[in-house]
Amino acid sequence: MQHSYFPYEPTQQLRVDTQNREIKVIGEGSVSAVPNEISMTIGTRTENRDVQEALKENSAVSNTLLQEIKNLGINDQQIETASFTINPKYDYSDGKSTLTGYEVQHLFRVRVQDVKQAGDVYNATFSSGANVAQDLQFRVTNDDKYEQEAISKALLNAKEKAFTIANTLQLPINQIPILIEEGSVYQSSGSSPKLLAASPPIQAQSLTVSASVKVTYTY
């Protein structure tokens, strides 16, 4: 029996090859997983006519945010800069553009292990001047167990399809497949609105780990 990888083709899930006496099927499986990591992007956006003042204001708030986050027991390895941008602001009127100031935005990506701590991060940072929050995501980092279970379900699903075809067409199918090709394994979850005005009551989301396989049986 061979094992390899294939590009997932959801429109070609069943095929009987009479010339080579093969039945080819795609099996799918999924399992629910409890997220063990929550990541969020938090930061501050400041505007000023003078770019240096905009930078100075943003730096002051950003440093305060970082300290508040660390005061919650979150270490440097859980915090990283997601983006830092400086953009000019223009007023467009009478066919002319006039520079009116600058916008500075500094965003941090923060990873925590539970929803309570995520709520604490929102509380602390928005109380200290944060005005941007986006991309709240739930992840499973220890996903090997869930991936293996999803693949196992996908294999069983493929077997059921193949044997249903064989029994319906009265074909003497062999029990052991000659080829297993592993397709995609992925996590799916929801995400938060792009802008949160205050610390929300965060509810943990259940994730789905899905897998697909293409299996070839002979008869």
mmCIF file of C-alpha atoms in Angstrom, residues 7-192:
data_model
loop_
_atom_site.group_PDB
_atom_site.id
_atom_site.type_symbol
_atom_site.label_atom_id
_atom_site.label_comp_id
_atom_site.label_asym_id
_atom_site.label_seq_id
_atom_site.Cartn_x
_atom_site.Cartn_y
_atom_site.Cartn_z
ATOM 1 C CA PRO A 7 -4.353 18.357 -4.081
ATOM 2 C CA TYR A 8 -7.877 18.207 -2.687
ATOM 3 C CA GLU A 9 -10.513 17.960 -5.442
ATOM 4 C CA PRO A 10 -13.939 18.073 -3.752
ATOM 5 C CA THR A 11 -15.786 17.675 -7.071
ATOM 6 C CA GLN A 12 -14.199 14.245 -7.738
ATOM 7 C CA GLN A 13 -15.069 12.274 -4.624
ATOM 8 C CA LEU A 14 -16.119 8.987 -6.268
ATOM 9 C CA ARG A 15 -14.706 7.140 -9.250
ATOM 10 C CA VAL A 16 -14.806 3.569 -10.543
ATOM 11 C CA ASP A 17 -11.982 2.697 -12.955
ATOM 12 C CA THR A 18 -13.151 -0.431 -14.757
ATOM 13 C CA GLN A 19 -9.978 -0.726 -16.843
ATOM 14 C CA ASN A 20 -7.689 -0.968 -13.804
ATOM 15 C CA ARG A 21 -10.414 -2.439 -11.573
ATOM 16 C CA GLU A 22 -10.063 0.394 -9.057
ATOM 17 C CA ILE A 23 -12.458 2.342 -6.871
ATOM 18 C CA LYS A 24 -11.196 5.798 -5.928
ATOM 19 C CA VAL A 25 -12.888 7.811 -3.215
ATOM 20 C CA ILE A 26 -12.236 10.903 -1.121
ATOM 21 C CA GLY A 27 -12.974 10.633 2.574
ATOM 22 C CA GLU A 28 -13.499 13.541 4.931
ATOM 23 C CA GLY A 29 -13.359 13.709 8.708
ATOM 24 C CA SER A 30 -13.520 16.398 11.352
ATOM 25 C CA VAL A 31 -13.315 16.699 15.128
ATOM 26 C CA SER A 32 -14.075 19.477 17.588
ATOM 27 C CA ALA A 33 -11.133 20.866 19.524
ATOM 28 C CA VAL A 34 -10.844 23.127 22.543
ATOM 29 C CA PRO A 35 -8.567 26.117 21.799
ATOM 30 C CA ASN A 36 -5.563 26.498 24.091
ATOM 31 C CA GLU A 37 -4.324 29.826 22.720
ATOM 32 C CA ILE A 38 -6.026 33.148 22.056
ATOM 33 C CA SER A 39 -4.306 35.852 20.053
ATOM 34 C CA MET A 40 -5.394 39.452 19.610
ATOM 35 C CA THR A 41 -4.077 42.596 17.991
ATOM 36 C CA ILE A 42 -4.190 45.700 20.176
ATOM 37 C CA GLY A 43 -2.655 49.122 19.769
ATOM 38 C CA THR A 44 -3.063 52.838 19.447
ATOM 39 C CA ARG A 45 -3.634 55.302 16.629
ATOM 40 C CA THR A 46 -2.626 58.943 17.101
ATOM 41 C CA GLU A 47 -2.940 61.998 14.858
ATOM 42 C CA ASN A 48 -1.136 65.326 14.916
ATOM 43 C CA ARG A 49 -0.244 68.093 12.482
ATOM 44 C CA ASP A 50 3.406 67.525 13.345
ATOM 45 C CA VAL A 51 4.805 64.066 12.602
ATOM 46 C CA GLN A 52 7.229 64.189 15.531
ATOM 47 C CA GLU A 53 4.401 65.013 17.927
ATOM 48 C CA ALA A 54 2.284 62.194 16.505
ATOM 49 C CA LEU A 55 5.204 59.812 17.037
ATOM 50 C CA LYS A 56 5.812 61.101 20.543
ATOM 51 C CA GLU A 57 2.158 60.712 21.549
ATOM 52 C CA ASN A 58 1.966 57.241 20.061
ATOM 53 C CA SER A 59 5.195 56.133 21.718
ATOM 54 C CA ALA A 60 3.992 57.279 25.136
ATOM 55 C CA VAL A 61 0.705 55.372 24.874
ATOM 56 C CA SER A 62 2.358 52.285 23.343
ATOM 57 C CA ASN A 63 4.905 52.061 26.153
ATOM 58 C CA THR A 64 2.110 52.304 28.706
ATOM 59 C CA LEU A 65 0.159 49.553 26.938
ATOM 60 C CA LEU A 66 3.165 47.252 26.932
ATOM 61 C CA GLN A 67 3.732 47.773 30.634
ATOM 62 C CA GLU A 68 0.069 47.127 31.438
ATOM 63 C CA ILE A 69 0.173 43.897 29.429
ATOM 64 C CA LYS A 70 3.332 42.728 31.191
ATOM 65 C CA ASN A 71 1.803 43.594 34.574
ATOM 66 C CA LEU A 72 -0.736 40.833 33.848
ATOM 67 C CA GLY A 73 2.067 38.249 33.802
ATOM 68 C CA ILE A 74 2.405 38.117 30.023
ATOM 69 C CA ASN A 75 6.049 37.766 28.981
ATOM 70 C CA ASP A 76 7.966 39.197 26.030
ATOM 71 C CA GLN A 77 7.677 35.939 24.070
ATOM 72 C CA GLN A 78 3.891 36.393 24.001
ATOM 73 C CA ILE A 79 4.058 39.929 22.586
ATOM 74 C CA GLU A 80 5.245 41.072 19.181
ATOM 75 C CA THR A 81 4.817 44.101 16.968
ATOM 76 C CA ALA A 82 2.136 43.363 14.377
ATOM 77 C CA SER A 83 2.578 46.607 12.449
ATOM 78 C CA PHE A 84 3.895 50.152 12.726
ATOM 79 C CA THR A 85 2.777 52.743 10.183
ATOM 80 C CA ILE A 86 3.076 56.485 9.592
ATOM 81 C CA ASN A 87 0.651 57.943 7.066
ATOM 82 C CA PRO A 88 0.158 61.538 5.945
ATOM 83 C CA LYS A 89 -3.383 62.947 6.146
ATOM 84 C CA TYR A 90 -4.698 65.157 3.371
ATOM 85 C CA ASP A 91 -7.707 67.391 2.909
ATOM 86 C CA TYR A 92 -9.065 67.290 -0.614
ATOM 87 C CA SER A 93 -11.050 70.339 -1.731
ATOM 88 C CA ASP A 94 -11.328 72.499 -4.831
ATOM 89 C CA GLY A 95 -9.259 69.974 -6.737
ATOM 90 C CA LYS A 96 -6.306 70.422 -4.411
ATOM 91 C CA SER A 97 -4.790 68.253 -1.702
ATOM 92 C CA THR A 98 -3.524 69.918 1.455
ATOM 93 C CA LEU A 99 -1.413 68.121 4.040
ATOM 94 C CA THR A 100 -3.277 68.367 7.349
ATOM 95 C CA GLY A 101 -1.177 66.116 9.568
ATOM 96 C CA TYR A 102 0.022 62.598 10.207
ATOM 97 C CA GLU A 103 -1.453 59.393 11.559
ATOM 98 C CA VAL A 104 0.776 56.984 13.483
ATOM 99 C CA GLN A 105 -0.453 53.484 14.317
ATOM 100 C CA HIS A 106 1.399 50.896 16.386
ATOM 101 C CA LEU A 107 -0.216 47.472 16.807
ATOM 102 C CA PHE A 108 0.910 44.595 19.018
ATOM 103 C CA ARG A 109 0.041 40.921 18.664
ATOM 104 C CA VAL A 110 -0.589 39.350 22.087
ATOM 105 C CA ARG A 111 -1.010 35.619 22.792
ATOM 106 C CA VAL A 112 -2.661 34.320 25.959
ATOM 107 C CA GLN A 113 -3.855 30.926 27.178
ATOM 108 C CA ASP A 114 -7.358 31.601 28.501
ATOM 109 C CA VAL A 115 -10.358 33.837 27.859
ATOM 110 C CA LYS A 116 -10.202 35.523 31.269
ATOM 111 C CA GLN A 117 -6.678 36.729 30.595
ATOM 112 C CA ALA A 118 -7.770 37.960 27.162
ATOM 113 C CA GLY A 119 -10.506 40.017 28.800
ATOM 114 C CA ASP A 120 -7.997 41.364 31.314
ATOM 115 C CA VAL A 121 -5.748 42.478 28.455
ATOM 116 C CA TYR A 122 -8.604 44.408 26.858
ATOM 117 C CA ASN A 123 -9.551 46.007 30.165
ATOM 118 C CA ALA A 124 -6.010 47.075 31.005
ATOM 119 C CA THR A 125 -5.048 48.376 27.577
ATOM 120 C CA PHE A 126 -8.220 50.285 26.760
ATOM 121 C CA SER A 127 -8.117 51.888 30.181
ATOM 122 C CA SER A 128 -4.586 53.043 29.321
ATOM 123 C CA GLY A 129 -5.209 54.582 25.906
ATOM 124 C CA ALA A 130 -5.576 51.751 23.393
ATOM 125 C CA ASN A 131 -8.085 52.604 20.677
ATOM 126 C CA VAL A 132 -7.580 49.789 18.158
ATOM 127 C CA ALA A 133 -8.363 46.096 18.633
ATOM 128 C CA GLN A 134 -8.747 43.531 15.880
ATOM 129 C CA ASP A 135 -8.251 39.930 14.783
ATOM 130 C CA LEU A 136 -9.269 38.042 17.918
ATOM 131 C CA GLN A 137 -8.436 34.427 17.055
ATOM 132 C CA PHE A 138 -8.691 31.074 18.808
ATOM 133 C CA ARG A 139 -6.116 28.377 18.019
ATOM 134 C CA VAL A 140 -5.124 24.853 18.939
ATOM 135 C CA THR A 141 -1.342 24.622 19.189
ATOM 136 C CA ASN A 142 -1.200 21.002 20.414
ATOM 137 C CA ASP A 143 -3.154 19.797 17.384
ATOM 138 C CA ASP A 144 -1.411 16.487 16.591
ATOM 139 C CA LYS A 145 -3.988 14.446 18.508
ATOM 140 C CA TYR A 146 -6.892 16.178 16.756
ATOM 141 C CA GLU A 147 -5.269 15.880 13.331
ATOM 142 C CA GLN A 148 -4.736 12.137 13.755
ATOM 143 C CA GLU A 149 -8.340 11.675 14.858
ATOM 144 C CA ALA A 150 -9.609 13.693 11.888
ATOM 145 C CA ILE A 151 -7.487 11.627 9.479
ATOM 146 C CA SER A 152 -8.772 8.414 11.070
ATOM 147 C CA LYS A 153 -12.365 9.566 10.541
ATOM 148 C CA ALA A 154 -11.556 10.537 6.960
ATOM 149 C CA LEU A 155 -10.164 7.048 6.283
ATOM 150 C CA LEU A 156 -13.286 5.424 7.717
ATOM 151 C CA ASN A 157 -15.446 7.745 5.629
ATOM 152 C CA ALA A 158 -13.512 6.772 2.495
ATOM 153 C CA LYS A 159 -13.855 3.082 3.319
ATOM 154 C CA GLU A 160 -17.619 3.414 3.809
ATOM 155 C CA LYS A 161 -17.958 5.109 0.428
ATOM 156 C CA ALA A 162 -15.834 2.523 -1.370
ATOM 157 C CA PHE A 163 -17.647 -0.440 0.161
ATOM 158 C CA THR A 164 -21.031 1.138 -0.522
ATOM 159 C CA ILE A 165 -20.079 1.427 -4.186
ATOM 160 C CA ALA A 166 -18.757 -2.129 -4.283
ATOM 161 C CA ASN A 167 -21.807 -3.597 -2.566
ATOM 162 C CA THR A 168 -24.208 -1.639 -4.748
ATOM 163 C CA LEU A 169 -22.446 -2.708 -7.948
ATOM 164 C CA GLN A 170 -21.758 -6.203 -6.578
ATOM 165 C CA LEU A 171 -17.995 -5.892 -6.963
ATOM 166 C CA PRO A 172 -15.580 -8.140 -4.989
ATOM 167 C CA ILE A 173 -13.642 -5.333 -3.319
ATOM 168 C CA ASN A 174 -10.329 -6.014 -1.565
ATOM 169 C CA GLN A 175 -10.207 -5.100 2.113
ATOM 170 C CA ILE A 176 -6.838 -3.296 2.021
ATOM 171 C CA PRO A 177 -6.462 -0.152 -0.122
ATOM 172 C CA ILE A 178 -3.519 0.009 -2.516
ATOM 173 C CA LEU A 179 -3.035 3.780 -2.207
ATOM 174 C CA ILE A 180 -3.767 6.422 0.431
ATOM 175 C CA GLU A 181 -3.121 10.065 -0.413
ATOM 176 C CA GLU A 182 -3.391 12.619 2.365
ATOM 177 C CA GLY A 183 -5.015 15.931 1.508
ATOM 178 C CA SER A 184 -5.488 19.066 3.569
ATOM 179 C CA VAL A 185 -5.605 19.214 7.356
ATOM 180 C CA TYR A 186 -6.805 22.538 8.699
ATOM 181 C CA GLN A 187 -8.457 24.363 11.583
ATOM 182 C CA SER A 188 -11.536 26.525 11.145
ATOM 183 C CA SER A 189 -12.862 29.089 13.589
ATOM 184 C CA GLY A 190 -14.630 32.402 13.837
ATOM 185 C CA SER A 191 -13.044 35.766 14.532
ATOM 186 C CA SER A 192 -14.006 39.001 16.216
#
